[in-house]
């Protein structure tokens, strides 16, 4: 077993109205930032997990996304898996 | 007969639903806690409004995995009538008992005020006491009530008479101003394919007492009671 850090990035699906993103874009505009074409707001979920390998960690994360972490009707997800260094200092 | 009202941590309309059911002759409302695993001997189930689990992750996403929800899904799949109001609607969508999803209001604002909704179909156990085209005045209170679904799903809902309520003006017109949250096709409530599961964003349980304003919500609970009574005698 090794330990992995799994980052799940959940974003509103393209084409879906994202009022939060729109509000942020508007605020950036009011601050004088020009050229901001689009702003979308999503979520970053960081899961630390024990797994036999990177492949297993990814497969489990995908299952978690389909079941709970993302709603396929409105959201897309992307998963990044990285192995934690051996002998992690757990103090 | 007994009707269950499910309380999740963060539900805040469970007592209002209980009260609305209590006004019906022959109905005994009973609370069920989210950790219960059985509904017991009930004839219908109400999932009330509120902010179950603080709306963490997405509204309804965590409540959908509450222990009681397995029993609710089983009950619904066996044809038992289930009503999800506001957060309850969000839970039903997350649970896959109803299609689509409820996303952030287009206005970005939490909307808490009475609205008009037009009854689109009386062919449900929940709307038989109303008339088609009748306009009801019922409060809404939500930040995420913007109904969203794929175009094929919307076409299916339209084609199979499954849109139960639409936001409208007082005289039943579907103007953009009458849509308080940006919902597709002005959708305020839908039923599933078998017509026994209803999800709606407006709060009929908040419109049953003359002292507090309009009583247009009563018809929904009366329809349900009549449906259950008719079923019991035949």
Coordinates of N, CA and C in Angstrom, one line a residue, chain B residues 22-104:
Chain B
X22 N -51.3 17.4 9.2 CA -52.2 17.3 10.4 C -53.6 17.9 10.2
X23 N -53.7 18.9 9.2 CA -54.9 19.5 8.9 C -55.9 18.6 8.2
X24 N -55.4 17.5 7.6 CA -56.2 16.6 6.8 C -56.9 15.6 7.7
X25 N -58.2 15.4 7.4 CA -58.9 14.3 8.1 C -58.3 13.0 7.8
X26 N -58.1 12.2 8.9 CA -57.7 10.8 8.7 C -56.3 10.6 8.4
X27 N -55.5 11.7 8.5 CA -54.0 11.5 8.2 C -53.2 11.7 9.5
X28 N -52.3 10.8 9.8 CA -51.4 11.0 11.0 C -50.0 11.2 10.5
X29 N -49.5 12.4 10.6 CA -48.1 12.5 10.1 C -47.1 12.0 11.2
X30 N -46.0 11.4 10.7 CA -45.0 10.9 11.6 C -43.6 11.3 11.1
X31 N -42.8 11.7 12.0 CA -41.4 12.1 11.5 C -40.6 10.8 11.4
X32 N -39.7 10.8 10.4 CA -38.7 9.8 10.3 C -37.3 10.5 10.3
X33 N -36.4 10.0 11.1 CA -35.0 10.6 11.2 C -34.1 10.1 10.1
X34 N -33.2 10.8 9.6 CA -32.4 10.4 8.5 C -31.6 9.1 8.7
X35 N -31.4 8.8 10.0 CA -30.7 7.6 10.3 C -31.6 6.3 10.4
X36 N -32.9 6.5 10.4 CA -33.8 5.4 10.4 C -33.5 4.6 9.1
X37 N -33.8 3.3 9.2 CA -33.6 2.5 8.0 C -34.9 2.0 7.4
X38 N -36.0 2.2 8.1 CA -37.3 1.8 7.6 C -38.3 2.9 7.7
X39 N -39.2 2.9 6.8 CA -40.3 3.9 6.8 C -41.4 3.5 7.7
X40 N -41.5 2.2 7.9 CA -42.7 1.6 8.7 C -43.9 1.6 7.8
X41 N -45.0 1.6 8.4 CA -46.3 1.4 7.7 C -46.9 2.8 7.3
X42 N -46.3 3.4 6.3 CA -46.7 4.7 5.8 C -47.3 4.6 4.4
X43 N -48.2 5.5 4.1 CA -48.9 5.5 2.8 C -48.2 6.5 1.8
X44 N -47.5 7.4 2.3 CA -46.8 8.4 1.5 C -45.6 9.0 2.3
X45 N -44.7 9.6 1.5 CA -43.5 10.2 2.1 C -43.3 11.6 1.6
X46 N -43.0 12.5 2.6 CA -42.6 13.9 2.2 C -41.1 14.2 2.5
X47 N -40.4 14.7 1.6 CA -39.0 15.2 1.9 C -39.1 16.7 2.0
X48 N -38.9 17.2 3.1 CA -39.2 18.7 3.3 C -38.0 19.6 2.9
X49 N -38.3 20.8 2.9 CA -37.2 21.8 2.6 C -36.3 22.1 3.7
X50 N -35.2 22.8 3.4 CA -34.2 23.1 4.4 C -32.8 23.1 3.7
X51 N -31.8 22.9 4.5 CA -30.5 22.9 4.0 C -29.8 21.6 4.6
X52 N -30.2 20.5 4.1 CA -29.7 19.2 4.6 C -28.2 19.2 4.5
X53 N -27.5 18.8 5.6 CA -26.0 18.7 5.6 C -25.4 20.1 5.1
X54 N -26.1 21.2 5.5 CA -25.5 22.5 5.1 C -25.4 22.7 3.7
X55 N -26.1 21.9 2.8 CA -25.9 22.1 1.4 C -24.5 21.8 0.9
X56 N -23.7 21.2 1.8 CA -22.3 21.0 1.4 C -22.2 20.1 0.1
X57 N -21.1 20.4 -0.6 CA -20.8 19.8 -1.9 C -21.8 20.3 -3.0
X58 N -23.1 19.8 -2.9 CA -24.2 20.3 -3.7 C -25.4 20.1 -2.9
X59 N -26.4 21.0 -3.1 CA -27.7 20.8 -2.3 C -28.3 19.4 -2.6
X60 N -28.5 18.7 -1.5 CA -29.1 17.3 -1.6 C -28.1 16.2 -1.8
X61 N -26.9 16.5 -2.2 CA -25.9 15.5 -2.6 C -25.6 14.5 -1.4
X62 N -25.5 15.0 -0.2 CA -25.1 14.1 0.9 C -26.3 13.5 1.5
X63 N -27.4 14.2 1.6 CA -28.7 13.7 2.1 C -29.1 12.5 1.4
X64 N -28.8 12.5 0.1 CA -29.2 11.4 -0.8 C -28.6 10.0 -0.3
X65 N -27.5 10.1 0.4 CA -26.9 8.8 0.9 C -27.2 8.6 2.4
X66 N -28.2 9.3 2.9 CA -28.7 9.0 4.3 C -29.2 7.6 4.4
X67 N -29.1 6.9 5.5 CA -29.6 5.6 5.6 C -31.1 5.5 5.2
X68 N -31.9 6.5 5.6 CA -33.4 6.4 5.3 C -33.7 6.4 3.8
X69 N -32.7 7.0 3.0 CA -33.0 7.1 1.6 C -33.1 5.8 0.8
X70 N -32.4 4.7 1.3 CA -32.6 3.4 0.6 C -34.1 3.0 0.7
X71 N -34.7 3.3 1.9 CA -36.1 2.9 2.1 C -37.0 3.8 1.2
X72 N -36.6 5.1 1.1 CA -37.4 6.0 0.3 C -37.4 5.6 -1.2
X73 N -36.2 5.2 -1.7 CA -36.0 4.8 -3.1 C -36.9 3.6 -3.3
X74 N -36.8 2.6 -2.4 CA -37.5 1.4 -2.5 C -39.0 1.6 -2.6
X75 N -39.5 2.5 -1.6 CA -40.9 2.9 -1.6 C -41.3 3.5 -2.9
X76 N -40.5 4.4 -3.4 CA -40.9 5.1 -4.6 C -40.9 4.2 -5.8
X77 N -39.9 3.2 -5.8 CA -39.9 2.3 -7.0 C -41.0 1.3 -6.9
X78 N -41.6 1.1 -5.7 CA -42.8 0.2 -5.6 C -44.1 1.0 -5.9
X79 N -44.0 2.3 -6.3 CA -45.1 3.0 -6.6 C -45.7 3.9 -5.5
X80 N -45.1 3.9 -4.4 CA -45.5 4.8 -3.3 C -45.4 6.3 -3.6
X81 N -46.4 7.1 -3.2 CA -46.3 8.5 -3.5 C -45.2 9.2 -2.6
X82 N -44.3 10.0 -3.3 CA -43.3 10.7 -2.6 C -43.3 12.1 -3.1
X83 N -43.3 13.1 -2.2 CA -43.2 14.5 -2.6 C -41.9 15.1 -2.0
X84 N -41.1 15.7 -2.9 CA -40.0 16.5 -2.4 C -40.2 17.9 -2.6
X85 N -40.1 18.7 -1.5 CA -40.3 20.1 -1.6 C -39.0 20.9 -1.4
X86 N -38.7 21.8 -2.4 CA -37.5 22.6 -2.2 C -36.2 21.7 -2.1
X87 N -35.6 21.7 -0.9 CA -34.4 20.8 -0.7 C -34.8 19.4 -1.0
X88 N -36.1 19.0 -0.7 CA -36.5 17.6 -1.0 C -36.5 17.3 -2.5
X89 N -36.8 18.3 -3.3 CA -36.7 18.2 -4.8 C -35.3 18.0 -5.2
X90 N -34.4 18.8 -4.5 CA -32.9 18.6 -4.9 C -32.4 17.2 -4.5
X91 N -32.9 16.7 -3.3 CA -32.5 15.4 -2.9 C -33.0 14.3 -3.9
X92 N -34.3 14.5 -4.4 CA -34.8 13.5 -5.3 C -34.1 13.5 -6.6
X93 N -33.6 14.7 -7.1 CA -32.8 14.7 -8.3 C -31.5 14.1 -8.1
X94 N -30.8 14.4 -7.0 CA -29.5 13.7 -6.7 C -29.7 12.2 -6.5
X95 N -30.8 11.8 -6.0 CA -31.0 10.3 -5.8 C -31.4 9.6 -7.1
X96 N -31.6 10.4 -8.2 CA -31.9 9.8 -9.5 C -33.4 9.4 -9.6
X97 N -34.2 9.8 -8.6 CA -35.7 9.5 -8.7 C -36.4 10.5 -9.6
X98 N -35.7 11.6 -9.9 CA -36.3 12.6 -10.8 C -35.1 13.0 -11.7
X99 N -35.4 13.3 -13.0 CA -34.3 13.7 -13.9 C -33.9 15.2 -13.7
X100 N -32.7 15.5 -14.2 CA -32.2 16.9 -14.1 C -31.6 17.3 -12.8
X101 N -31.3 18.6 -12.6 CA -30.7 19.1 -11.5 C -31.1 20.5 -11.2
X102 N -30.9 21.0 -10.0 CA -31.3 22.4 -9.6 C -30.0 23.1 -9.3
X103 N -29.7 24.2 -10.1 CA -28.5 24.9 -10.0 C -28.8 26.3 -9.5
X104 N -27.7 27.1 -9.2 CA -27.8 28.4 -8.7 C -28.8 29.3 -9.4

